[in-house]
CSV table of C-alpha atoms and ligand atoms in Angstrom, one decimal:
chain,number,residue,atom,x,y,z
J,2,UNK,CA,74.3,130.8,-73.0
J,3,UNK,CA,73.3,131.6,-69.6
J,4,UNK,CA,75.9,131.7,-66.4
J,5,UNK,CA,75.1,131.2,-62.7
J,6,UNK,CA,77.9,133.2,-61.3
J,7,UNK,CA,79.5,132.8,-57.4
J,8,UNK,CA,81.8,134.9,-56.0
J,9,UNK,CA,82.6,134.6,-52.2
J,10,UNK,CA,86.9,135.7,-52.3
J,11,UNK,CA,86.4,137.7,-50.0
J,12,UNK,CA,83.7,139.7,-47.8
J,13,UNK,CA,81.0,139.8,-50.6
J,14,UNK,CA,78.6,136.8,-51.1
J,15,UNK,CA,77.4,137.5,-54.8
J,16,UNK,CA,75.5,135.2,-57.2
J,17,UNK,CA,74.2,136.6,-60.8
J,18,UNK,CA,73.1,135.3,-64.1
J,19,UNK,CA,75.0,136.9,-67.2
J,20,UNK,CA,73.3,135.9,-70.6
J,21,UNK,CA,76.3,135.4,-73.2
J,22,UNK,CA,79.2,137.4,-70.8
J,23,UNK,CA,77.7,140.4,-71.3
J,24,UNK,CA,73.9,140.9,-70.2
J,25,UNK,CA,73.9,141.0,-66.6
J,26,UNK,CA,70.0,139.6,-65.8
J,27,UNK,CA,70.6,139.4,-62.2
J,28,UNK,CA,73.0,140.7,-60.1
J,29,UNK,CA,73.0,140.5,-56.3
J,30,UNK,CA,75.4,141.1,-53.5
J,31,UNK,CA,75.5,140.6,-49.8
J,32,UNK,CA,77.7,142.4,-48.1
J,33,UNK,CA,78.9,141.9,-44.1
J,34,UNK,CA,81.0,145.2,-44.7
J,35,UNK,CA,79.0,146.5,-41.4
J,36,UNK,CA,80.2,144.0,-39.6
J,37,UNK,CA,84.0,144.7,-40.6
J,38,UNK,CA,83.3,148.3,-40.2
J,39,UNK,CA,82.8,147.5,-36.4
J,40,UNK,CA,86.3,145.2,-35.9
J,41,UNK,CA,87.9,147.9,-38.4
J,42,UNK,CA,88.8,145.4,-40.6
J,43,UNK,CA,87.9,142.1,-42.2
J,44,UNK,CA,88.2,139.2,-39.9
J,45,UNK,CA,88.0,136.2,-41.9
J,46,UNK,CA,86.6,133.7,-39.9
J,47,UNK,CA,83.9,136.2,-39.4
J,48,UNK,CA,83.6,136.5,-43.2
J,49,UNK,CA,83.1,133.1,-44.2
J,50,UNK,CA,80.3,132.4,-41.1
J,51,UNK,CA,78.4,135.0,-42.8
J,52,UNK,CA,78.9,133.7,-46.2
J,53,UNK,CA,77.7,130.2,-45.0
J,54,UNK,CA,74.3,132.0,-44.3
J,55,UNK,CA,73.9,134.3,-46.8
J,56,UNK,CA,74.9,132.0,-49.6
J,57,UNK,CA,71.7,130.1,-50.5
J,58,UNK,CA,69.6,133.2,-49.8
J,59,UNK,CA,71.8,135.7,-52.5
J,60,UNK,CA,71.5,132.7,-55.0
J,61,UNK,CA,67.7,132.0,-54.7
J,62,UNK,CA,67.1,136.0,-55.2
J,63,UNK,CA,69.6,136.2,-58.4
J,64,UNK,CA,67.3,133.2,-59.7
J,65,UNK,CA,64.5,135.1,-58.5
J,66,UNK,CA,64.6,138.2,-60.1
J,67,UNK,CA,64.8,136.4,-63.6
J,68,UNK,CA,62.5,134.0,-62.7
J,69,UNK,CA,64.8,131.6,-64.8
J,70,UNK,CA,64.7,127.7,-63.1
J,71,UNK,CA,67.8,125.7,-63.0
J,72,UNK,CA,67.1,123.8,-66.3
J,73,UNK,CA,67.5,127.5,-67.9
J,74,UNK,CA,71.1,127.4,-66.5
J,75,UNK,CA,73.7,126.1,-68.5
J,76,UNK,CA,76.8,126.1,-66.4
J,77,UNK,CA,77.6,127.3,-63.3
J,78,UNK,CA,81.0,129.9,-63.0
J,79,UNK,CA,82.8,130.0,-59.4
J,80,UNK,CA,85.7,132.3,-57.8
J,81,UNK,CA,88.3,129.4,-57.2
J,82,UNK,CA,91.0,132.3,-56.0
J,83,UNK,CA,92.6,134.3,-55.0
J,84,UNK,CA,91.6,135.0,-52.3
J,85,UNK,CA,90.4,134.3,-48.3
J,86,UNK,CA,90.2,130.4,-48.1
J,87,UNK,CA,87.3,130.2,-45.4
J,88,UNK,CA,85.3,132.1,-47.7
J,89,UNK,CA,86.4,130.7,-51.0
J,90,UNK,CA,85.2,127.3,-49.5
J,91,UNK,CA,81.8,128.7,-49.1
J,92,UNK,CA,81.4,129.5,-53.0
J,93,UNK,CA,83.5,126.6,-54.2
J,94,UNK,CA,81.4,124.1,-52.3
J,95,UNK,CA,78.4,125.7,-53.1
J,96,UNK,CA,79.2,125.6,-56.5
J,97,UNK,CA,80.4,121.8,-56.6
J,98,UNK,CA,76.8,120.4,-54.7
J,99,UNK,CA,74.8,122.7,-57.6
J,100,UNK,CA,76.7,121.3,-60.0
J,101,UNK,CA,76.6,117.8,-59.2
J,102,UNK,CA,72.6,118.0,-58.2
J,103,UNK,CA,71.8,119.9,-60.9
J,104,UNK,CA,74.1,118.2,-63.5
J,105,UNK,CA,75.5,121.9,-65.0
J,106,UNK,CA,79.3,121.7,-65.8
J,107,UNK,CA,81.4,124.1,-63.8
J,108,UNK,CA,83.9,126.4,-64.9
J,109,UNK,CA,86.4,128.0,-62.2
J,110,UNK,CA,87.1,131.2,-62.5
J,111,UNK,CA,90.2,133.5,-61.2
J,112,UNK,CA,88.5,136.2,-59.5
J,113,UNK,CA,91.2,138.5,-60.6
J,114,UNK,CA,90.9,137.7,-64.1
J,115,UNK,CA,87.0,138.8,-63.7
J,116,UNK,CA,87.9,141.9,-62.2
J,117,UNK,CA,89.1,142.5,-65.7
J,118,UNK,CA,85.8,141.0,-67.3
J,119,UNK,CA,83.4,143.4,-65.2
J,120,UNK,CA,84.5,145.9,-68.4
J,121,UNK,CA,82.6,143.4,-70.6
J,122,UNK,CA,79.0,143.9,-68.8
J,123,UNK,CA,76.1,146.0,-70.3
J,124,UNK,CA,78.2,147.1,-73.5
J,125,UNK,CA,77.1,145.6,-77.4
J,126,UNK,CA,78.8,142.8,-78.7
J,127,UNK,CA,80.1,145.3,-81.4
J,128,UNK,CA,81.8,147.8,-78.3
J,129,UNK,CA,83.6,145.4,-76.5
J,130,UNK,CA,87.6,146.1,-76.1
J,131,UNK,CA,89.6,145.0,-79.2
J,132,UNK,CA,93.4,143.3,-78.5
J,133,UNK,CA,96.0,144.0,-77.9
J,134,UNK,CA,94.8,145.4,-74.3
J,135,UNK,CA,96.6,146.4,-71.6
J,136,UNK,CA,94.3,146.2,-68.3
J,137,UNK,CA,95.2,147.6,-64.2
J,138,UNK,CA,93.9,145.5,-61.9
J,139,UNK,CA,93.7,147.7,-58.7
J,140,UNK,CA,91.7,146.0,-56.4
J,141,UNK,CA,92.1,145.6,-52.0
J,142,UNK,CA,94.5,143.1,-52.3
J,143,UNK,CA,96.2,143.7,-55.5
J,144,UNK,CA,97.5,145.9,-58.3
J,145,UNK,CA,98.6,144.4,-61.3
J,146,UNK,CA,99.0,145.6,-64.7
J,147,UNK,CA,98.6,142.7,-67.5
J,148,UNK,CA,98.8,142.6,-70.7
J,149,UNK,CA,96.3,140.8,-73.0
J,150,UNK,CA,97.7,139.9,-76.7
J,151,UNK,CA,94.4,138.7,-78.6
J,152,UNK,CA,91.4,138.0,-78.1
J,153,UNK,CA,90.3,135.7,-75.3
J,154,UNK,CA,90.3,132.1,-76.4
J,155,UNK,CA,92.0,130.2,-73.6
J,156,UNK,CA,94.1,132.0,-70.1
J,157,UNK,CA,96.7,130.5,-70.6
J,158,UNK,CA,98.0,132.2,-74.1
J,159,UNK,CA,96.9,135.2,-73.5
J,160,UNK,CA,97.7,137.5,-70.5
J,161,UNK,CA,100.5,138.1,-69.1
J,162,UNK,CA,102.1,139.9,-65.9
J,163,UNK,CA,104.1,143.1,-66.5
J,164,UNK,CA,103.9,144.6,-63.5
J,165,UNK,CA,102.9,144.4,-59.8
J,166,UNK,CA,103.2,145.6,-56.1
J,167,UNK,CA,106.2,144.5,-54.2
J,168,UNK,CA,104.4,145.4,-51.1
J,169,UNK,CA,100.7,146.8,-50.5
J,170,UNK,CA,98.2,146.7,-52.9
J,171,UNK,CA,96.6,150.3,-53.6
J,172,UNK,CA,93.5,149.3,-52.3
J,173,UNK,CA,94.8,148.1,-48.8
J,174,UNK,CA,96.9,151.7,-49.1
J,175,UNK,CA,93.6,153.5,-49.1
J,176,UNK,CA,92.2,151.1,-46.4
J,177,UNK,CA,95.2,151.6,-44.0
J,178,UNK,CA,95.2,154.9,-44.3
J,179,UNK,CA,92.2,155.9,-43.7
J,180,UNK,CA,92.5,153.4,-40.4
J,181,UNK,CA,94.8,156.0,-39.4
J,182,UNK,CA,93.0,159.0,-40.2
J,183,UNK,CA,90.1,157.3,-38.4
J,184,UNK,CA,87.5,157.3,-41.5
J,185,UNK,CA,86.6,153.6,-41.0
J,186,UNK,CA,86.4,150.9,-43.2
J,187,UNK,CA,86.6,150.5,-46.2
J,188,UNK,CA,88.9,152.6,-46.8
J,189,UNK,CA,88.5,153.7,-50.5
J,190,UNK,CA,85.1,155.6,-50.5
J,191,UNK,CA,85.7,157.0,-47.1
J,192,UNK,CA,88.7,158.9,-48.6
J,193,UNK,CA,87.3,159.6,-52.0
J,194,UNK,CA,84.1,161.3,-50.1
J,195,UNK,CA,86.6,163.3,-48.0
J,196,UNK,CA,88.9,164.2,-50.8
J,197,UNK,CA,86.3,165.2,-53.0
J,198,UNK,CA,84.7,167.8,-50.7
J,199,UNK,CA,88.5,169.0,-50.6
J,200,UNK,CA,88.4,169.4,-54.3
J,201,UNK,CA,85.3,170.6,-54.9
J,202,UNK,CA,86.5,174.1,-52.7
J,203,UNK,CA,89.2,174.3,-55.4
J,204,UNK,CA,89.4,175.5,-59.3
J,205,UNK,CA,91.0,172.4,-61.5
J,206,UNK,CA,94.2,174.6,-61.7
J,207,UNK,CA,94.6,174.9,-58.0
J,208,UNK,CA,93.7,171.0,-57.3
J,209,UNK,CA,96.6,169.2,-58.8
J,210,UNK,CA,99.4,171.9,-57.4
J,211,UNK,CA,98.7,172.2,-54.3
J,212,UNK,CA,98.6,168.2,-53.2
J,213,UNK,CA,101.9,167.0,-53.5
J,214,UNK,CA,102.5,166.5,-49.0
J,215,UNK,CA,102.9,162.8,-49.3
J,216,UNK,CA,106.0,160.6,-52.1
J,217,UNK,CA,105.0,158.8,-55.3
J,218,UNK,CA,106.8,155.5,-54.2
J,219,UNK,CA,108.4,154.1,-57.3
J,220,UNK,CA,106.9,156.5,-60.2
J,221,UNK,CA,110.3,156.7,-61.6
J,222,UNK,CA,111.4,153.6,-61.8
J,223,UNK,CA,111.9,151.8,-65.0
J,224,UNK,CA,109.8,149.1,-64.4
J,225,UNK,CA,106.0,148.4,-64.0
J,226,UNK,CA,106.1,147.7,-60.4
J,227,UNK,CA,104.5,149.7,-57.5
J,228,UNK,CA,105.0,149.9,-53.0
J,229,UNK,CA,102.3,151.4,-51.5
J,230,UNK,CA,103.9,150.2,-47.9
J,231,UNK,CA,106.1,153.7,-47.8
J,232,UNK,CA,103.4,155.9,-48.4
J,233,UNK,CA,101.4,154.6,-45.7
J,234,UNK,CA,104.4,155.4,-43.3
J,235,UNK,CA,104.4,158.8,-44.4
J,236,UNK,CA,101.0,159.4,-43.6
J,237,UNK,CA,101.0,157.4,-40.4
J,238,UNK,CA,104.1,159.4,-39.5
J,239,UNK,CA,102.8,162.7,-40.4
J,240,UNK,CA,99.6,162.2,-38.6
J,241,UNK,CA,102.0,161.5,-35.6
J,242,UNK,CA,104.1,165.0,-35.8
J,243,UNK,CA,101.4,167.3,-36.7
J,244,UNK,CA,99.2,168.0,-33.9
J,245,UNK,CA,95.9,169.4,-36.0
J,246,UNK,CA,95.4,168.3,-39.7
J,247,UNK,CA,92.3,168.9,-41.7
J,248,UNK,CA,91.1,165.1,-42.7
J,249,UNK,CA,89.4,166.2,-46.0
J,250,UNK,CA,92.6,167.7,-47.1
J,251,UNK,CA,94.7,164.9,-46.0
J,252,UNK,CA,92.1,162.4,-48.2
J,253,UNK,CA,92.8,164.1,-51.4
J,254,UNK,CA,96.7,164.2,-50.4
J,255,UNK,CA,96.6,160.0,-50.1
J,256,UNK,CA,94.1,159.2,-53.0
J,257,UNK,CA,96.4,162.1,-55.1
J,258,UNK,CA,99.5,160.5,-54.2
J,259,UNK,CA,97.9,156.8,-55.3
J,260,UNK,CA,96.2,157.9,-58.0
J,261,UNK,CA,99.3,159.5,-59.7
J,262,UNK,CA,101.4,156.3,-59.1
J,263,UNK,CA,98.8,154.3,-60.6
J,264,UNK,CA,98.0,156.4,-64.1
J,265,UNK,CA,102.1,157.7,-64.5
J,266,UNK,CA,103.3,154.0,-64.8
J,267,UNK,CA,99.9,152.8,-66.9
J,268,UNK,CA,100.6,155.7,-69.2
J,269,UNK,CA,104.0,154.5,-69.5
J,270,UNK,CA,102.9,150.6,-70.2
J,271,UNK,CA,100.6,152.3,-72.7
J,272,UNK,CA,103.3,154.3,-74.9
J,273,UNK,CA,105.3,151.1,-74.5
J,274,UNK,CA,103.2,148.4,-75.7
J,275,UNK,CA,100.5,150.5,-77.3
J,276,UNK,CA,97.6,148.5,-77.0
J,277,UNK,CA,94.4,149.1,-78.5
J,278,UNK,CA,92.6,149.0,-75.3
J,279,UNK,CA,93.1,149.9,-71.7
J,280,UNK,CA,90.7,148.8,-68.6
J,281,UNK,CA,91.0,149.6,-65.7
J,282,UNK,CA,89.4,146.8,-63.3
J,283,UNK,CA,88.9,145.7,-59.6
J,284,UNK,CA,87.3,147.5,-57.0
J,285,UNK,CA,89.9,150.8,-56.5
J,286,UNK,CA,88.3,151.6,-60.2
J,287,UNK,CA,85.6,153.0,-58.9
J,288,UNK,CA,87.2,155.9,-58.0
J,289,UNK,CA,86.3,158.9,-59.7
J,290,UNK,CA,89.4,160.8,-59.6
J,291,UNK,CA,91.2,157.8,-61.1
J,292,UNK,CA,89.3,157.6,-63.9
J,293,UNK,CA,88.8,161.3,-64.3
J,294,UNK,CA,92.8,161.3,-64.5
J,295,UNK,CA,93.3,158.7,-66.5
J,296,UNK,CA,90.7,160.1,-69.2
J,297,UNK,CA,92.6,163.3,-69.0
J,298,UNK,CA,96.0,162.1,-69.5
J,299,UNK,CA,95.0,160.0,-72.2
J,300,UNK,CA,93.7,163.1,-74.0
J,301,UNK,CA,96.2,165.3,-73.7
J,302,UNK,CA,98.6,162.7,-74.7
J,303,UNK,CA,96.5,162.1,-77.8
J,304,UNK,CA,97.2,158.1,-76.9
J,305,UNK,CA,95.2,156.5,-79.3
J,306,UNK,CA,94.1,154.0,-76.8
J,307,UNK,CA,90.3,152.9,-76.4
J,308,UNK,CA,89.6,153.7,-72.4
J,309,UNK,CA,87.8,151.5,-70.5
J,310,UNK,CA,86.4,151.4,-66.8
J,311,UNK,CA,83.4,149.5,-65.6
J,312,UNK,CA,80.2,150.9,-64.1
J,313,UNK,CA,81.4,151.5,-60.2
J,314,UNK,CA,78.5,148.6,-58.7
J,315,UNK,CA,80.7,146.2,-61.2
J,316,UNK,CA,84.1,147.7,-60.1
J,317,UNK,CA,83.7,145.9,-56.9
J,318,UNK,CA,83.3,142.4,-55.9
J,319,UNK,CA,80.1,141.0,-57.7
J,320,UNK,CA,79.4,137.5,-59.4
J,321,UNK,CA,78.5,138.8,-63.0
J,322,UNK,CA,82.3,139.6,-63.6
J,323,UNK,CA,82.8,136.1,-62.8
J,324,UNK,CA,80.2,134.8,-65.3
J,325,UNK,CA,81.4,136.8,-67.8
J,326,UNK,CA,84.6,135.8,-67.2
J,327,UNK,CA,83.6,132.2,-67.2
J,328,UNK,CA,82.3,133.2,-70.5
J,329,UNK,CA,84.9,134.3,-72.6
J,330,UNK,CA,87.9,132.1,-70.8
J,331,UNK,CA,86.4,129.6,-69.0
J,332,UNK,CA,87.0,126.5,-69.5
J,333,UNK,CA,84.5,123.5,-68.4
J,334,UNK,CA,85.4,120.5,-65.6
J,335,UNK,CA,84.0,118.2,-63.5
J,336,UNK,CA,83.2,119.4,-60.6
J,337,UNK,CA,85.5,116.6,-59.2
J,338,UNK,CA,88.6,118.4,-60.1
J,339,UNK,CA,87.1,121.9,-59.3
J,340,UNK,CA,89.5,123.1,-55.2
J,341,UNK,CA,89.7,126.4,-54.2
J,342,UNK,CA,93.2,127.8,-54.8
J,343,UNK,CA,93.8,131.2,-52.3
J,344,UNK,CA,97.2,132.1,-53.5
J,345,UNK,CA,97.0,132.3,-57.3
J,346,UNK,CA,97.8,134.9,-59.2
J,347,UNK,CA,96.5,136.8,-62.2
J,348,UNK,CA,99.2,135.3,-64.5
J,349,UNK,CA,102.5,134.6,-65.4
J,350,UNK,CA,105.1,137.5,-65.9
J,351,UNK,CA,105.9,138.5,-69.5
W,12,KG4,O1,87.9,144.4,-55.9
W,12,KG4,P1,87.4,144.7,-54.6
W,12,KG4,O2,86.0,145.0,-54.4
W,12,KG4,O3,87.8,143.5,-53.6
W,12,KG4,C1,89.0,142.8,-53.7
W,12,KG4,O4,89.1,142.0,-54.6
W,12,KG4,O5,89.9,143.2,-52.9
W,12,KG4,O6,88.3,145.9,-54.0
W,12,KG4,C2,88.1,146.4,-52.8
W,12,KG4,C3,89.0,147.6,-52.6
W,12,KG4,C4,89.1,148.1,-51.2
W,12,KG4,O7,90.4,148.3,-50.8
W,12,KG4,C5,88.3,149.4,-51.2
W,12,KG4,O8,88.8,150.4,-50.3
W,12,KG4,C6,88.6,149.9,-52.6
W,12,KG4,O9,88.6,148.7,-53.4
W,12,KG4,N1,87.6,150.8,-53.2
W,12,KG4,C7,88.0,152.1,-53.5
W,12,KG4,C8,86.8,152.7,-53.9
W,12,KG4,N2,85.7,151.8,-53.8
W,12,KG4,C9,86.3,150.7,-53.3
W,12,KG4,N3,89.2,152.7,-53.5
W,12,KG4,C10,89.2,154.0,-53.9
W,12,KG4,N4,88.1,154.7,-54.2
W,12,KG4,C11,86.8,154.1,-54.2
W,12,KG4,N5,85.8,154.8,-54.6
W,13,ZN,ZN1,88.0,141.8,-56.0
């Protein structure tokens, strides 16, 4: 079964073509991040006049480059939400006129949920995670853990919301922050380049000891929730009172501080519900000390836990997460009854 995927949540205008939810045959992204790099941030009217250019474009190459023809297609996935409603419009539209012209059914897709599905693409039929699963969702606008009780039939039975952020998502943490450290946006790489020359001066012993300048909001608590919203103060404050600081140092102080939060209070939904799989998903996974602390802790915890993150190009907004999602949980609909929906979220709470 071959997908047309859209995703267009947020800055990214993405179309792909995933062959059974996991064989990612095209995969193309158009990005207006330079733009956002010049206003410092994502304006979102900005966003979605881009996306009404680049749309048509990004889908004719993902066709392209599999020189595949519409009547190969045999449905067409879409990002219905969450996210910015400008550019969700762009996608969802898009989506609605192929359908109709094309007569393909349409399956809507919750871009979070894909986030989650990215960990499906390029692995074997026989390596894909086994349930129960427990999955982080770290992404710019969110940070969710779920949990995932069998394999994926239909949404609705099937995840569930333990955990989330009361305030900031960890993403937006490593955006703002590095706003005030003046490494531009986005945020995430800029600090994980800066934090990793920091680290690479240092032995393993001497990395983990020394970065402790800024709190681990809520890693204590006995809960699955996160705030990232404090530890942004901190940093915003300390840049205030301290008249010279050394930027690469301060990098691996923020991405240490989030990156702690983030695997402590997994590691603890992990011992609790002891699922057979972890993923880690959405765009902050592409971090490399996240992962590389995750795989640690796992290990020296002897967690018998199956870790998965996806390749960092899928990490981030793309539109072969969204076929794959479409994939495994999608359900079909006219494309009638298909509206973009910016506010929903991953899923219930357990
Ligand atoms: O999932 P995503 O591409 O878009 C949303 O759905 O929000 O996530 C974007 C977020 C941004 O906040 C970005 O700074 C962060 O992911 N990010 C990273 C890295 N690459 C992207 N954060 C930390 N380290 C990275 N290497
Ligand atoms: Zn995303």
């Amino acid at each position: 079964m071959i997908i047309l995927g859209i995703e267009t949540s947020c800055d990214e205008t993405a179309a792909s073509l995933v062959e059974d939810g996991t064989a990612t045959l095209s995969n193309v992204v158009a990005s207006s991040v330079e733009m956002h790099s010049r206003t410092g941030g994502i304006i979102p009217e900005n966003a979605a006049r881009e996306q009404i250019k680049a749309m048509i474009p990004v889908i004719e190459q993902a066709m392209d480059d599999t020189k595949l023809r519409a009547q190969d297609i045999d449905a067409i996935a879409v990002t219905v939400g969450p996210g910015l409603i400008g550019s969700l419009l762009v996608g969802v539209e898009t989506a609605r006129t192929l359908s109709a012209l094309w007569t393909k059914p349409i399956i809507p897709v919750n871009h979070l949920l894909a986030h989650i599905f990215a960990n499906y693409l390029e692995r074997d039929k026989n390596e894909l995670p086994s349930f129960p699963a427990l999955s982080l969702v770290v992404s710019g606008g969110h940070t969710d853990l779920v949990h995932m009780n069998s394999v994926p039939q239909n949404v609705h039975n099937f995840v569930r919301l333990i955990g989330s952020t009361r305030d900031d998502a960890a993403g937006e943490c490593f955006d703002k922050t590095a706003r005030i450290l003046g490494l531009g946006y986005p945020g995430g790489p800029a600090i994980a380049k800066c934090a990793k020359k920091y680290l690479n001066k240092k032995d393993n012993n001497e990395q983990s000891k020394e970065l402790n300048l800024f709190p681990r909001p809520m890693i204590d608590s006995d809960d699955f929730d996160f705030s990232f919203s404090g530890l942004k103060t901190s940093v915003l404050n300390y840049v205030k009172e301290t008249q010279k600081h050394d930027n690469d140092k301060l990098a691996a102080e923020v991405q240490e501080a989030i990156v702690d939060v983030l695997v402590e209070k997994s590691i603890r939904a992990i011992r609790k519900y002891k699922p057979k799989s972890f993923m880690l998903s959405g765009g902050v996974s592409a971090n490399e000390r996240l992962v590389e602390k995750f795989k640690k802790r796992i290990q020296a915890e002897k967690l018998e836990v199956k870790f998965f993150y996806p390749e960092a190009r899928l990490a981030t907004d793309n539109a072969a997460a969204i076929a794959s999602a479409a994939y495994f949980v999608g359900k079909h609909v006219d494309w009638i009854a298909v509206t973009a929906n910016p506010g929903i979220r991953v899923a219930d709470r357990l």
